[in-house]
């Protein structure tokens, strides 16, 4: 059911056929939003087939909002809301998602409430995603990307305990910054082919177990000096560059592992590639 037809929600839709300006595209823009009126929890499902995706915190008066620009000949907007669950995004009308020659690519800009506890699921196809979850109350996090360049930043500490977070990356480049602000207990990263960067900066409130499973590619782990790091590598065909770390069997330990206030354990299973540990000054 379309969101604007089902509930008293603030919706502004501007539909414009701009065929002459955009190589035959039926280009449309749509804005959807709903105010915060005391909700405690919200399950958020974001879907973006192709193009550019941006996710940011909203102001305290907004539960969620979405600005969407797309070619209506190829895509359709998804806007469903059911009390404690919302689905927002863009999906293809059929299997052929080719952007017309000389045409614009879709853009999706989402804002989420920093006041409500969020269980966030993000499914992103091809293109570029810039996601900042800083200051949100994340109780669940599940990210899946395909052939994309994705940057995930947690610019401010999460105010909920995140029991488990998962990231699945296809043939892509994925960068996660300030992971310490996630306030997570477990993080799993499943990558196919590409380059993964895990930056462990942030305000650490608890220890974290990270599991990384990768097909072919490179993993760069950026570690602040005040963290204790244990790295377990389960592959004979993956090179490891871990300066200053001491090996004990299949595990490598930072020199201050036993005395560090916060300890991060990373278990890497990779078919073929390289792992690099970079110590941050």
Coordinates of C-alpha atoms in Angstrom, one line a residue:
X1 CA 0.0 0.0 0.0
X2 CA 1.5 3.4 -0.9
X3 CA 2.5 5.2 2.2
X4 CA 0.8 8.5 1.2
X5 CA -2.5 6.7 0.7
X6 CA -2.5 4.6 3.8
X7 CA -1.7 7.0 6.6
X8 CA -1.8 10.7 7.5
X9 CA 1.8 11.3 6.5
X10 CA 3.5 14.4 5.2
X11 CA 4.2 13.6 1.5
X12 CA 5.2 16.0 -1.2
X13 CA 5.6 14.5 -4.7
X14 CA 6.8 16.4 -7.7
X15 CA 6.5 14.4 -10.9
X16 CA 8.0 15.9 -14.0
X17 CA 8.5 14.4 -17.4
X18 CA 11.8 15.7 -18.7
X19 CA 12.3 13.6 -21.8
X20 CA 14.0 16.3 -23.8
X21 CA 16.5 17.1 -21.0
X22 CA 17.4 13.6 -19.9
X23 CA 17.7 11.4 -22.9
X24 CA 14.2 10.1 -22.9
X25 CA 13.9 9.5 -19.2
X26 CA 10.6 10.1 -17.3
X27 CA 12.5 11.8 -14.5
X28 CA 10.6 12.1 -11.2
X29 CA 11.3 13.4 -7.7
X30 CA 9.5 12.4 -4.6
X31 CA 9.8 13.4 -0.9
X32 CA 8.2 11.4 1.9
X33 CA 8.4 12.1 5.6
X34 CA 6.7 11.4 8.9
X35 CA 7.0 13.3 12.2
X36 CA 8.1 11.8 15.5
X37 CA 5.2 11.5 17.9
X38 CA 6.6 9.4 20.7
X39 CA 7.4 6.2 18.9
X40 CA 9.8 3.9 20.8
X41 CA 11.0 1.5 18.1
X42 CA 11.1 1.3 14.4
X43 CA 12.2 -1.4 11.9
X44 CA 13.6 0.3 8.8
X45 CA 14.1 -1.5 5.5
X46 CA 16.0 0.6 2.9
X47 CA 16.3 -0.7 -0.7
X48 CA 18.2 1.1 -3.5
X49 CA 18.7 -0.8 -6.7
X50 CA 21.3 1.4 -8.4
X51 CA 22.7 5.0 -8.3
X52 CA 23.6 7.1 -5.3
X53 CA 22.5 6.5 -1.7
X54 CA 23.0 8.8 1.3
X55 CA 21.8 8.0 4.8
X56 CA 22.0 10.5 7.7
X57 CA 20.4 11.2 11.1
X58 CA 17.3 13.3 11.0
X59 CA 16.4 16.1 13.4
X60 CA 14.6 15.2 16.6
X61 CA 11.1 16.1 15.2
X62 CA 11.4 13.7 12.2
X63 CA 10.8 9.9 12.4
X64 CA 12.0 9.4 8.9
X65 CA 12.2 11.1 5.5
X66 CA 13.3 10.2 2.0
X67 CA 14.1 12.3 -1.0
X68 CA 14.1 10.3 -4.2
X69 CA 14.9 11.1 -7.8
X70 CA 14.6 8.4 -10.5
X71 CA 13.5 7.4 -14.0
X72 CA 10.0 6.2 -13.7
X73 CA 10.3 4.2 -17.0
X74 CA 12.9 1.9 -15.3
X75 CA 12.2 2.2 -11.6
X76 CA 9.4 2.5 -9.1
X77 CA 9.5 4.1 -5.6
X78 CA 8.8 1.9 -2.5
X79 CA 7.1 3.7 0.3
X80 CA 5.3 1.4 2.9
X81 CA 4.7 2.2 6.5
X82 CA 2.9 0.0 9.1
X83 CA 3.1 1.6 12.5
X84 CA 6.5 0.2 13.8
X85 CA 8.0 -0.7 10.4
X86 CA 8.9 1.3 7.3
X87 CA 10.2 0.3 3.9
X88 CA 11.7 2.9 1.7
X89 CA 13.6 2.8 -1.6
X90 CA 13.8 2.2 -5.2
X91 CA 13.4 -1.0 -7.2
X92 CA 13.5 -2.0 -10.8
X93 CA 10.3 -2.5 -12.8
X94 CA 11.9 -5.6 -14.4
X95 CA 15.3 -7.2 -14.6
X96 CA 16.6 -4.7 -17.1
X97 CA 18.0 -1.9 -14.9
X98 CA 20.2 -0.3 -17.6
X99 CA 20.5 3.5 -17.4
X100 CA 19.7 5.1 -20.7
X101 CA 22.7 6.5 -22.6
X102 CA 23.3 10.0 -21.5
X103 CA 20.8 9.7 -18.7
X104 CA 21.0 10.5 -15.0
X105 CA 21.4 7.9 -12.3
X106 CA 18.9 7.6 -9.4
X107 CA 19.5 9.4 -6.1
X108 CA 18.1 8.5 -2.7
X109 CA 18.6 10.6 0.4
X110 CA 17.3 9.2 3.7
X111 CA 17.1 10.7 7.2
X112 CA 16.4 8.6 10.3
X113 CA 15.3 9.5 13.8
X114 CA 18.0 9.8 16.5
X115 CA 15.3 9.4 19.1
X116 CA 13.8 6.0 18.3
X117 CA 15.5 2.6 18.7
X118 CA 16.1 1.4 15.1
X119 CA 16.5 -2.1 13.6
X120 CA 18.1 -1.1 10.3
X121 CA 18.3 -3.2 7.2
X122 CA 20.0 -1.8 4.1
X123 CA 20.0 -3.5 0.7
X124 CA 22.1 -1.6 -1.9
X125 CA 22.8 -2.7 -5.5
X126 CA 25.2 -0.9 -7.8
X127 CA 26.7 2.6 -7.4
X128 CA 27.9 4.6 -4.5
X129 CA 26.6 4.7 -0.9
X130 CA 27.6 7.1 1.8
X131 CA 26.0 6.1 5.1
X132 CA 26.5 7.9 8.4
X133 CA 24.9 6.2 11.4
X134 CA 26.4 8.5 14.0
X135 CA 24.1 9.4 16.9
X136 CA 21.4 6.9 16.0
X137 CA 19.9 4.4 18.4
X138 CA 20.8 1.2 16.6
X139 CA 19.5 -2.1 18.1
X140 CA 20.0 -4.0 14.9
X141 CA 22.1 -3.6 11.7
X142 CA 22.1 -5.6 8.5
X143 CA 23.9 -4.2 5.4
X144 CA 24.0 -5.9 2.0
X145 CA 25.7 -4.4 -1.1
X146 CA 26.4 -5.7 -4.6
X147 CA 28.8 -4.0 -7.1
X148 CA 29.2 -0.8 -5.2
X149 CA 31.5 1.6 -3.5
X150 CA 30.2 1.9 0.1
X151 CA 31.4 4.1 2.9
X152 CA 29.9 3.4 6.4
X153 CA 30.7 5.9 9.1
X154 CA 29.6 5.9 12.7
X155 CA 30.5 9.5 13.4
X156 CA 29.0 9.6 17.0
X157 CA 28.4 6.8 19.5
X158 CA 25.4 4.5 19.2
X159 CA 23.2 4.9 22.3
X160 CA 21.9 1.3 22.2
X161 CA 23.7 -1.9 22.7
X162 CA 24.1 -3.6 19.3
X163 CA 24.2 -7.3 20.0
X164 CA 25.1 -8.2 16.5
X165 CA 25.7 -6.4 13.2
X166 CA 26.3 -8.0 9.8
X167 CA 27.7 -6.7 6.5
X168 CA 27.6 -8.7 3.2
X169 CA 29.6 -7.2 0.3
X170 CA 29.7 -8.4 -3.3
X171 CA 32.2 -7.3 -5.9
X172 CA 32.8 -4.0 -4.2
X173 CA 34.9 -1.6 -2.1
X174 CA 33.7 -1.3 1.4
X175 CA 35.0 1.1 4.1
X176 CA 33.8 1.1 7.7
X177 CA 35.0 4.1 9.8
X178 CA 34.8 4.6 13.6
X179 CA 33.6 1.1 14.3
X180 CA 34.2 1.7 18.0
X181 CA 31.1 4.0 18.0
X182 CA 28.8 1.1 17.0
X183 CA 28.6 -0.1 20.6
X184 CA 28.4 -3.6 19.2
X185 CA 29.3 -7.0 20.7
X186 CA 29.7 -8.9 17.4
X187 CA 30.3 -7.9 13.8
X188 CA 30.3 -10.2 10.8
X189 CA 31.7 -9.1 7.4
X190 CA 31.1 -11.4 4.4
X191 CA 33.0 -10.1 1.3
X192 CA 33.2 -11.7 -2.2
X193 CA 35.7 -9.9 -4.3
X194 CA 37.1 -6.5 -3.5
X195 CA 38.8 -4.3 -0.9
X196 CA 37.6 -4.0 2.7
X197 CA 38.8 -1.4 5.1
X198 CA 37.9 -1.7 8.8
X199 CA 38.9 1.4 10.9
X200 CA 38.6 0.7 14.6
X201 CA 38.5 4.2 15.9
X202 CA 35.7 5.5 18.1
X203 CA 34.5 5.5 21.7
X204 CA 34.8 1.9 22.8
X205 CA 32.3 0.9 25.5
X206 CA 32.9 -2.9 25.3
X207 CA 35.0 -5.6 23.7
X208 CA 34.2 -6.7 20.1
X209 CA 34.4 -9.9 18.2
X210 CA 34.7 -9.5 14.4
X211 CA 34.4 -12.3 11.9
X212 CA 35.6 -11.7 8.3
X213 CA 35.0 -14.1 5.5
X214 CA 36.4 -13.1 2.1
X215 CA 36.8 -14.7 -1.3
X216 CA 39.5 -12.8 -3.2
X217 CA 40.7 -9.4 -2.2
X218 CA 42.5 -7.2 0.3
X219 CA 41.6 -6.4 3.9
X220 CA 43.0 -3.3 5.7
X221 CA 42.6 -3.1 9.4
X222 CA 43.3 0.3 11.0
X223 CA 43.9 0.1 14.7
X224 CA 44.3 2.8 17.4
X225 CA 47.3 2.3 19.7
X226 CA 45.2 2.0 22.8
X227 CA 43.3 -1.1 21.6
X228 CA 44.4 -4.7 22.3
X229 CA 44.2 -6.7 19.0
X230 CA 44.0 -10.4 18.5
X231 CA 44.0 -11.6 14.8
X232 CA 43.3 -15.1 13.8
X233 CA 44.0 -16.0 10.1
X234 CA 42.6 -19.2 8.6
X235 CA 44.2 -19.3 5.2
X236 CA 47.5 -20.4 3.8
X237 CA 47.1 -18.5 0.6
X238 CA 46.5 -15.1 2.2
X239 CA 49.5 -12.8 3.0
X240 CA 49.6 -11.1 6.3
X241 CA 51.4 -7.8 7.1
X242 CA 51.0 -7.3 10.9
X243 CA 53.9 -5.2 12.2
X244 CA 54.6 -5.3 16.0
X245 CA 52.2 -8.2 16.5
X246 CA 53.5 -11.5 18.1
X247 CA 52.4 -14.9 16.8
X248 CA 51.2 -17.8 18.9
X249 CA 50.0 -20.6 16.7
X250 CA 47.3 -19.4 14.3
X251 CA 46.9 -16.1 16.2
X252 CA 48.7 -12.8 16.3
X253 CA 48.6 -10.5 19.3
X254 CA 49.3 -6.8 19.8
X255 CA 52.1 -6.2 22.5
X256 CA 49.5 -4.8 25.0
X257 CA 46.9 -7.5 24.5
X258 CA 46.8 -8.6 28.1
X259 CA 46.8 -5.1 29.6
X260 CA 44.5 -3.2 27.2
X261 CA 41.3 -1.9 28.6
X262 CA 39.4 -2.9 25.4
X263 CA 40.2 -5.9 23.3
X264 CA 39.2 -6.6 19.7
X265 CA 39.3 -10.1 18.3
X266 CA 39.3 -10.5 14.5
X267 CA 38.9 -13.9 12.9
X268 CA 39.7 -13.8 9.2
X269 CA 38.9 -16.6 6.8
X270 CA 40.0 -15.7 3.3
X271 CA 40.5 -17.8 0.1
X272 CA 43.2 -15.7 -1.5
X273 CA 44.4 -12.1 -1.0
X274 CA 46.2 -9.9 1.6
X275 CA 45.6 -8.7 5.2
X276 CA 47.3 -5.6 6.4
X277 CA 47.2 -4.2 9.9
X278 CA 47.9 -0.4 10.1
X279 CA 48.6 1.2 13.5
X280 CA 47.1 4.7 13.9
X281 CA 49.1 7.4 15.5

